[in-house]
Amino acid sequence: MVVEQKPNVVGPFSLNIAASIGIIFLNKIVFKTLGFPGGTTLTFIHFVCTIIGLYISRNVGLFKAKKLKFVDVLPLGVGLSLYIGMNNLSLSANSVSIYQVMKIMGTPACVVINAVMYKQKFSMKVWVAVLLVCLGVGVSTISDGEVKITFAGAIFGIAGFICNALYVTWGGRWQKKLDANSFQLLSVQMPISAFFMFIFIFFFDDVEAVVNYEYTFGAYVAIFTTGIVSFFVNLSVFLVIGRAGPVTYAVISNIKTVIILAGGIIFFGDPLTPKIFLGIVITLSGVVLYSYETTMQKIRQKPSQDILKLKDTVVNPIDELSETELEDVVIVKTDKTD
């Protein structure tokens, strides 16, 4: 049975924000400070660390393993791998600005997929909120530098954000469909993703540079630390999606961009330009509007749900009678008729 019965999402989402921000800064140390040459290799290491973390979690009793069909989980494993692979190709073929735009498109793509494929209805305010969030993130993060896009780059970028939207959508719906909690589903899906990511290493990384890299003690510690944090990132994504839904995760997760920008301004002295300030305000406005509208929808739906529950609790007194008592009722009714 599914473990996450309670709708509380604050804890998992807080964990996701903290882990996601942490992994960004740790990756910067690994790539920029230590000069590690393999982006896809590091992602593969993250997947392996997640598998190990899930194995330990199962053995200490945090969850029970559930047998799931390989075919059922395969789309999730392939989706995550293709999302990362297509993003890497998009970044190599397009400018950073276009790459950022393609990543932002994952949020509206998630909404469209849920609306078209799964007939989920969204109010106009939700669509406006999604537009505001995407616009705000774009204004605050997209640079004013060179804009370059190629035909192949456009294909890679579009494929990347579609794979991302599908992975987020399936991550939530598969938990219900397969009656599996976040731990159970991720423990089966992650080895599939790790397999494909290992193959991608030979296409996206300079294997010789990775092999000949000078692995100091500090490098080992930094890489291993990113692996530990990545376990919490991957797990918290499924926890949030399972409890709040894929669309809510896709929209609200953009708040991480605002926190990262604010952290850079407060702690590292990054300049607060009018463009960044405007983008943060627009993003927060979209998140607030989305949160308000989804909350109001739940309030509006509650009375009808309560009526249905009340209807289910109404008991016909005759249904509670025994067979002998029912015969007496029939006899009495017949006598009155005569």
CSV table of C-alpha atoms in Angstrom, one decimal:
chain,number,residue,atom,x,y,z
A,1,MET,CA,0.0,0.0,0.0
A,2,VAL,CA,1.1,3.6,-0.6
A,3,VAL,CA,2.9,5.0,2.5
A,4,GLU,CA,2.4,8.7,1.8
A,5,GLN,CA,-1.2,8.9,3.1
A,6,LYS,CA,-0.9,12.4,4.5
A,7,PRO,CA,-1.1,15.4,2.1
A,8,ASN,CA,1.6,17.3,4.0
A,9,VAL,CA,4.1,18.5,1.5
A,10,VAL,CA,6.0,21.2,3.4
A,11,GLY,CA,8.7,18.8,4.7
A,12,PRO,CA,9.5,17.1,1.4
A,13,PHE,CA,9.4,20.4,-0.5
A,14,SER,CA,11.7,22.0,2.1
A,15,LEU,CA,14.1,19.1,1.7
A,16,ASN,CA,13.9,19.4,-2.1
A,17,ILE,CA,14.8,23.1,-2.0
A,18,ALA,CA,17.7,22.6,0.4
A,19,ALA,CA,19.1,19.6,-1.5
A,20,SER,CA,18.6,21.3,-4.9
A,21,ILE,CA,20.4,24.5,-3.8
A,22,GLY,CA,23.1,22.5,-2.1
A,23,ILE,CA,23.8,20.3,-5.2
A,24,ILE,CA,24.1,23.4,-7.4
A,25,PHE,CA,26.9,24.9,-5.2
A,26,LEU,CA,28.6,21.6,-4.7
A,27,ASN,CA,28.6,20.9,-8.4
A,28,LYS,CA,30.2,24.3,-9.0
A,29,ILE,CA,33.0,23.3,-6.6
A,30,VAL,CA,33.5,20.0,-8.4
A,31,PHE,CA,33.5,21.6,-11.9
A,32,LYS,CA,35.0,25.0,-11.4
A,33,THR,CA,37.2,24.7,-8.3
A,34,LEU,CA,38.4,21.1,-8.8
A,35,GLY,CA,38.1,21.1,-12.6
A,36,PHE,CA,36.4,17.7,-12.9
A,37,PRO,CA,35.8,17.2,-16.7
A,38,GLY,CA,32.8,14.8,-16.8
A,39,GLY,CA,29.3,16.2,-16.4
A,40,THR,CA,27.6,13.1,-17.5
A,41,THR,CA,30.0,11.0,-15.4
A,42,LEU,CA,29.1,13.0,-12.3
A,43,THR,CA,25.4,12.4,-13.1
A,44,PHE,CA,26.0,8.7,-13.3
A,45,ILE,CA,27.8,8.8,-10.0
A,46,HIS,CA,24.8,10.6,-8.5
A,47,PHE,CA,22.4,7.9,-9.8
A,48,VAL,CA,24.7,5.2,-8.3
A,49,CYS,CA,24.7,7.0,-4.9
A,50,THR,CA,20.9,7.2,-5.1
A,51,ILE,CA,20.7,3.5,-5.7
A,52,ILE,CA,23.0,2.8,-2.7
A,53,GLY,CA,21.0,5.3,-0.5
A,54,LEU,CA,17.8,3.5,-1.4
A,55,TYR,CA,19.3,0.1,-0.6
A,56,ILE,CA,20.4,1.3,2.8
A,57,SER,CA,17.0,2.9,3.4
A,58,ARG,CA,15.3,-0.4,2.6
A,59,ASN,CA,17.6,-2.4,4.9
A,60,VAL,CA,17.1,-0.1,7.9
A,61,GLY,CA,13.3,-0.5,7.5
A,62,LEU,CA,12.3,2.9,5.9
A,63,PHE,CA,10.4,1.0,3.3
A,64,LYS,CA,9.6,-2.4,2.0
A,65,ALA,CA,10.6,-3.5,-1.5
A,66,LYS,CA,7.8,-4.0,-3.9
A,67,LYS,CA,8.0,-6.1,-7.0
A,68,LEU,CA,7.2,-3.9,-10.1
A,69,LYS,CA,7.1,-5.0,-13.7
A,70,PHE,CA,10.2,-3.7,-15.6
A,71,VAL,CA,8.0,-2.6,-18.5
A,72,ASP,CA,5.9,-0.5,-16.2
A,73,VAL,CA,8.8,1.4,-14.9
A,74,LEU,CA,10.9,1.6,-18.1
A,75,PRO,CA,9.3,4.9,-19.3
A,76,LEU,CA,10.4,6.6,-16.1
A,77,GLY,CA,14.0,5.4,-16.4
A,78,VAL,CA,14.2,6.3,-20.0
A,79,GLY,CA,12.5,9.7,-19.5
A,80,LEU,CA,14.9,10.9,-16.9
A,81,SER,CA,17.9,9.7,-18.9
A,82,LEU,CA,16.7,11.4,-22.1
A,83,TYR,CA,15.8,14.6,-20.3
A,84,ILE,CA,19.4,14.9,-19.0
A,85,GLY,CA,20.9,13.8,-22.3
A,86,MET,CA,18.8,16.2,-24.4
A,87,ASN,CA,19.6,19.1,-22.1
A,88,ASN,CA,23.3,18.4,-22.5
A,89,LEU,CA,23.0,18.4,-26.3
A,90,SER,CA,20.8,21.6,-26.1
A,91,LEU,CA,23.5,23.4,-24.1
A,92,SER,CA,26.2,22.4,-26.6
A,93,ALA,CA,24.2,23.4,-29.7
A,94,ASN,CA,22.6,26.6,-28.4
A,95,SER,CA,23.6,29.7,-26.4
A,96,VAL,CA,23.0,29.7,-22.7
A,97,SER,CA,20.0,32.0,-23.1
A,98,ILE,CA,18.2,29.6,-25.4
A,99,TYR,CA,19.1,26.7,-23.1
A,100,GLN,CA,17.5,28.5,-20.2
A,101,VAL,CA,14.4,29.2,-22.2
A,102,MET,CA,14.1,25.6,-23.2
A,103,LYS,CA,14.4,24.5,-19.5
A,104,ILE,CA,11.7,27.0,-18.5
A,105,MET,CA,9.3,25.5,-21.0
A,106,GLY,CA,9.2,22.3,-19.0
A,107,THR,CA,6.6,24.0,-16.6
A,108,PRO,CA,4.0,24.9,-19.2
A,109,ALA,CA,4.7,21.6,-21.0
A,110,CYS,CA,3.8,19.7,-17.8
A,111,VAL,CA,0.5,21.6,-17.5
A,112,VAL,CA,-0.4,21.0,-21.2
A,113,ILE,CA,0.5,17.2,-20.9
A,114,ASN,CA,-1.8,16.8,-17.9
A,115,ALA,CA,-4.6,18.8,-19.6
A,116,VAL,CA,-4.4,17.0,-22.9
A,117,MET,CA,-3.3,13.5,-22.1
A,118,TYR,CA,-5.0,13.1,-18.7
A,119,LYS,CA,-8.0,15.5,-19.1
A,120,GLN,CA,-7.1,17.4,-16.0
A,121,LYS,CA,-8.9,20.8,-15.9
A,122,PHE,CA,-7.2,24.0,-15.0
A,123,SER,CA,-8.8,27.4,-14.4
A,124,MET,CA,-7.8,30.5,-16.3
A,125,LYS,CA,-6.0,31.8,-13.1
A,126,VAL,CA,-3.8,28.7,-13.0
A,127,TRP,CA,-2.8,29.3,-16.6
A,128,VAL,CA,-2.0,32.9,-15.9
A,129,ALA,CA,0.0,31.9,-12.8
A,130,VAL,CA,2.1,29.4,-14.9
A,131,LEU,CA,2.7,32.2,-17.5
A,132,LEU,CA,3.8,34.6,-14.7
A,133,VAL,CA,6.2,32.1,-13.2
A,134,CYS,CA,7.8,31.2,-16.5
A,135,LEU,CA,8.0,34.9,-17.5
A,136,GLY,CA,9.6,35.8,-14.1
A,137,VAL,CA,12.2,33.1,-14.2
A,138,GLY,CA,13.0,34.0,-17.8
A,139,VAL,CA,13.4,37.7,-17.0
A,140,SER,CA,15.6,37.1,-13.9
A,141,THR,CA,17.9,34.3,-15.4
A,142,ILE,CA,18.2,34.8,-19.1
A,143,SER,CA,21.2,36.9,-20.0
A,144,ASP,CA,21.5,39.7,-22.5
A,145,GLY,CA,24.4,38.1,-24.3
A,146,GLU,CA,24.7,36.3,-27.5
A,147,VAL,CA,21.6,34.4,-28.7
A,148,LYS,CA,22.4,31.4,-30.8
A,149,ILE,CA,20.0,28.6,-31.8
A,150,THR,CA,20.5,25.9,-34.4
A,151,PHE,CA,17.9,23.5,-35.9
A,152,ALA,CA,19.4,20.6,-34.1
A,153,GLY,CA,19.7,22.6,-30.9
A,154,ALA,CA,16.0,23.4,-31.1
A,155,ILE,CA,15.1,19.7,-31.5
A,156,PHE,CA,17.3,18.8,-28.6
A,157,GLY,CA,15.8,21.6,-26.4
A,158,ILE,CA,12.2,20.7,-27.2
A,159,ALA,CA,12.8,17.0,-26.7
A,160,GLY,CA,14.5,17.9,-23.4
A,161,PHE,CA,11.7,19.9,-21.8
A,162,ILE,CA,9.1,17.4,-23.1
A,163,CYS,CA,11.0,14.5,-21.5
A,164,ASN,CA,11.2,16.5,-18.3
A,165,ALA,CA,7.5,17.2,-18.3
A,166,LEU,CA,6.7,13.6,-19.0
A,167,TYR,CA,9.0,12.4,-16.3
A,168,VAL,CA,7.5,14.7,-13.7
A,169,THR,CA,3.9,13.7,-14.8
A,170,TRP,CA,4.6,10.0,-14.8
A,171,GLY,CA,6.4,10.2,-11.5
A,172,GLY,CA,3.2,11.3,-9.8
A,173,ARG,CA,0.7,9.2,-11.7
A,174,TRP,CA,2.8,6.0,-11.7
A,175,GLN,CA,2.9,6.1,-7.9
A,176,LYS,CA,-0.9,5.8,-7.9
A,177,LYS,CA,-1.1,3.6,-10.9
A,178,LEU,CA,1.3,1.0,-9.5
A,179,ASP,CA,0.3,1.6,-5.8
A,180,ALA,CA,3.9,2.2,-5.0
A,181,ASN,CA,5.4,4.9,-2.7
A,182,SER,CA,8.3,7.2,-3.6
A,183,PHE,CA,11.0,4.9,-2.2
A,184,GLN,CA,9.6,1.8,-4.0
A,185,LEU,CA,9.2,3.4,-7.4
A,186,LEU,CA,12.5,5.2,-7.3
A,187,SER,CA,14.4,2.0,-6.2
A,188,VAL,CA,13.2,0.2,-9.4
A,189,GLN,CA,13.5,3.2,-11.8
A,190,MET,CA,16.9,4.5,-10.8
A,191,PRO,CA,19.0,1.4,-12.0
A,192,ILE,CA,17.4,1.8,-15.4
A,193,SER,CA,18.3,5.5,-15.5
A,194,ALA,CA,21.9,4.7,-14.3
A,195,PHE,CA,22.3,2.1,-17.1
A,196,PHE,CA,21.4,4.6,-19.8
A,197,MET,CA,23.4,7.3,-18.2
A,198,PHE,CA,26.5,5.1,-18.2
A,199,ILE,CA,26.1,4.6,-22.0
A,200,PHE,CA,25.7,8.4,-22.4
A,201,ILE,CA,29.1,8.9,-20.8
A,202,PHE,CA,30.8,7.7,-24.0
A,203,PHE,CA,28.8,10.1,-26.2
A,204,PHE,CA,28.9,13.3,-24.0
A,205,ASP,CA,32.1,13.2,-22.0
A,206,ASP,CA,35.8,13.1,-22.8
A,207,VAL,CA,36.4,9.6,-21.4
A,208,GLU,CA,40.1,9.9,-21.6
A,209,ALA,CA,40.1,13.2,-19.6
A,210,VAL,CA,37.8,11.6,-16.9
A,211,VAL,CA,40.1,8.6,-16.6
A,212,ASN,CA,43.3,10.7,-16.4
A,213,TYR,CA,41.9,13.3,-14.0
A,214,GLU,CA,43.9,13.7,-10.9
A,215,TYR,CA,41.7,12.3,-8.2
A,216,THR,CA,42.9,13.9,-5.0
A,217,PHE,CA,41.4,13.2,-1.6
A,218,GLY,CA,39.6,16.5,-1.7
A,219,ALA,CA,38.1,15.6,-5.1
A,220,TYR,CA,36.9,12.2,-3.8
A,221,VAL,CA,35.2,13.9,-0.8
A,222,ALA,CA,33.6,16.6,-3.0
A,223,ILE,CA,32.3,14.1,-5.6
A,224,PHE,CA,31.0,11.7,-2.9
A,225,THR,CA,29.3,14.6,-1.1
A,226,THR,CA,27.4,15.6,-4.2
A,227,GLY,CA,26.3,12.0,-4.5
A,228,ILE,CA,24.9,12.0,-1.0
A,229,VAL,CA,23.0,15.2,-1.6
A,230,SER,CA,21.8,14.0,-5.0
A,231,PHE,CA,20.1,11.1,-3.2
A,232,PHE,CA,18.0,13.6,-1.3
A,233,VAL,CA,17.3,15.6,-4.4
A,234,ASN,CA,16.0,12.5,-6.4
A,235,LEU,CA,14.0,11.2,-3.5
A,236,SER,CA,12.4,14.5,-2.5
A,237,VAL,CA,11.3,15.1,-6.1
A,238,PHE,CA,9.2,11.9,-6.0
A,239,LEU,CA,7.9,12.7,-2.5
A,240,VAL,CA,6.7,16.1,-3.5
A,241,ILE,CA,5.2,14.9,-6.8
A,242,GLY,CA,3.5,12.0,-5.0
A,243,ARG,CA,1.9,14.3,-2.4
A,244,ALA,CA,1.3,17.6,-4.3
A,245,GLY,CA,1.0,16.4,-7.9
A,246,PRO,CA,3.2,16.9,-10.9
A,247,VAL,CA,1.8,20.3,-11.9
A,248,THR,CA,2.1,21.8,-8.4
A,249,TYR,CA,5.7,20.5,-8.3
A,250,ALA,CA,6.5,22.0,-11.7
A,251,VAL,CA,5.1,25.4,-10.8
A,252,ILE,CA,6.2,25.8,-7.2
A,253,SER,CA,9.7,24.3,-7.8
A,254,ASN,CA,10.6,27.5,-9.7
A,255,ILE,CA,10.8,29.2,-6.3
A,256,LYS,CA,14.2,27.6,-6.0
A,257,THR,CA,15.5,29.9,-8.7
A,258,VAL,CA,14.4,32.9,-6.6
A,259,ILE,CA,16.1,31.5,-3.5
A,260,ILE,CA,19.3,30.9,-5.4
A,261,LEU,CA,19.3,34.5,-6.8
A,262,ALA,CA,18.4,36.0,-3.4
A,263,GLY,CA,21.2,33.9,-1.7
A,264,GLY,CA,23.7,35.1,-4.2
A,265,ILE,CA,22.7,38.7,-3.6
A,266,ILE,CA,22.6,38.4,0.3
A,267,PHE,CA,25.6,36.1,0.9
A,268,PHE,CA,27.9,36.6,-2.1
A,269,GLY,CA,27.4,40.2,-3.0
A,270,ASP,CA,25.9,39.6,-6.4
A,271,PRO,CA,24.4,42.8,-7.9
A,272,LEU,CA,20.6,43.2,-7.6
A,273,THR,CA,19.8,44.7,-11.0
A,274,PRO,CA,16.3,46.1,-11.9
A,275,LYS,CA,15.9,43.1,-14.3
A,276,ILE,CA,16.6,40.5,-11.6
A,277,PHE,CA,14.4,42.3,-9.1
A,278,LEU,CA,11.5,42.5,-11.6
A,279,GLY,CA,11.9,38.8,-12.5
A,280,ILE,CA,11.8,37.8,-8.8
A,281,VAL,CA,8.6,39.9,-8.2
A,282,ILE,CA,6.9,38.4,-11.3
A,283,THR,CA,7.9,34.8,-10.3
A,284,LEU,CA,6.7,35.2,-6.7
A,285,SER,CA,3.4,36.8,-8.0
A,286,GLY,CA,2.8,33.7,-10.2
A,287,VAL,CA,3.6,31.3,-7.3
A,288,VAL,CA,1.3,33.2,-4.9
A,289,LEU,CA,-1.5,33.3,-7.5
A,290,TYR,CA,-1.1,29.6,-8.2
A,291,SER,CA,-1.1,28.7,-4.5
A,292,TYR,CA,-4.2,30.9,-3.8
A,293,GLU,CA,-6.2,29.5,-6.7
A,294,THR,CA,-5.4,25.8,-6.0
A,295,THR,CA,-6.3,26.4,-2.3
A,296,MET,CA,-9.6,28.0,-3.3
A,297,GLN,CA,-10.4,25.1,-5.6
A,298,LYS,CA,-10.0,22.7,-2.8
A,299,ILE,CA,-12.3,24.8,-0.6
A,300,ARG,CA,-14.9,25.0,-3.3
A,301,GLN,CA,-14.8,21.2,-3.8
A,302,LYS,CA,-15.0,20.4,-0.1
A,303,PRO,CA,-18.8,21.0,0.3
A,304,SER,CA,-19.7,18.6,-2.5
A,305,GLN,CA,-17.2,16.0,-1.1
A,306,ASP,CA,-18.8,16.4,2.3
A,307,ILE,CA,-22.3,15.8,0.8
A,308,LEU,CA,-21.0,12.6,-0.9
A,309,LYS,CA,-19.6,11.4,2.4
A,310,LEU,CA,-22.8,12.2,4.2
A,311,LYS,CA,-24.7,10.3,1.5
A,312,ASP,CA,-22.5,7.3,2.1
A,313,THR,CA,-23.1,7.3,5.8
A,314,VAL,CA,-26.9,7.4,5.5
A,315,VAL,CA,-28.1,3.9,6.4
A,316,ASN,CA,-31.5,2.4,5.5
A,317,PRO,CA,-32.8,1.0,8.8
A,318,ILE,CA,-34.2,-2.1,7.0
A,319,ASP,CA,-30.6,-2.9,5.9
A,320,GLU,CA,-29.7,-3.5,9.5
A,321,LEU,CA,-32.4,-6.1,10.2
A,322,SER,CA,-31.8,-9.8,10.3
A,323,GLU,CA,-33.5,-12.3,8.0
A,324,THR,CA,-36.1,-13.2,10.7
A,325,GLU,CA,-36.8,-9.5,11.4
A,326,LEU,CA,-37.2,-8.9,7.7
A,327,GLU,CA,-39.8,-11.6,7.5
A,328,ASP,CA,-41.7,-10.0,10.4
A,329,VAL,CA,-41.7,-6.7,8.5
A,330,VAL,CA,-43.0,-8.3,5.4
A,331,ILE,CA,-45.8,-10.1,7.4
A,332,VAL,CA,-46.8,-6.9,9.1
A,333,LYS,CA,-46.9,-5.0,5.9
A,334,THR,CA,-49.0,-7.7,4.3
A,335,ASP,CA,-51.4,-7.7,7.2
A,336,LYS,CA,-51.9,-4.0,6.9
A,337,THR,CA,-52.5,-4.3,3.2
A,338,ASP,CA,-55.2,-6.9,3.8
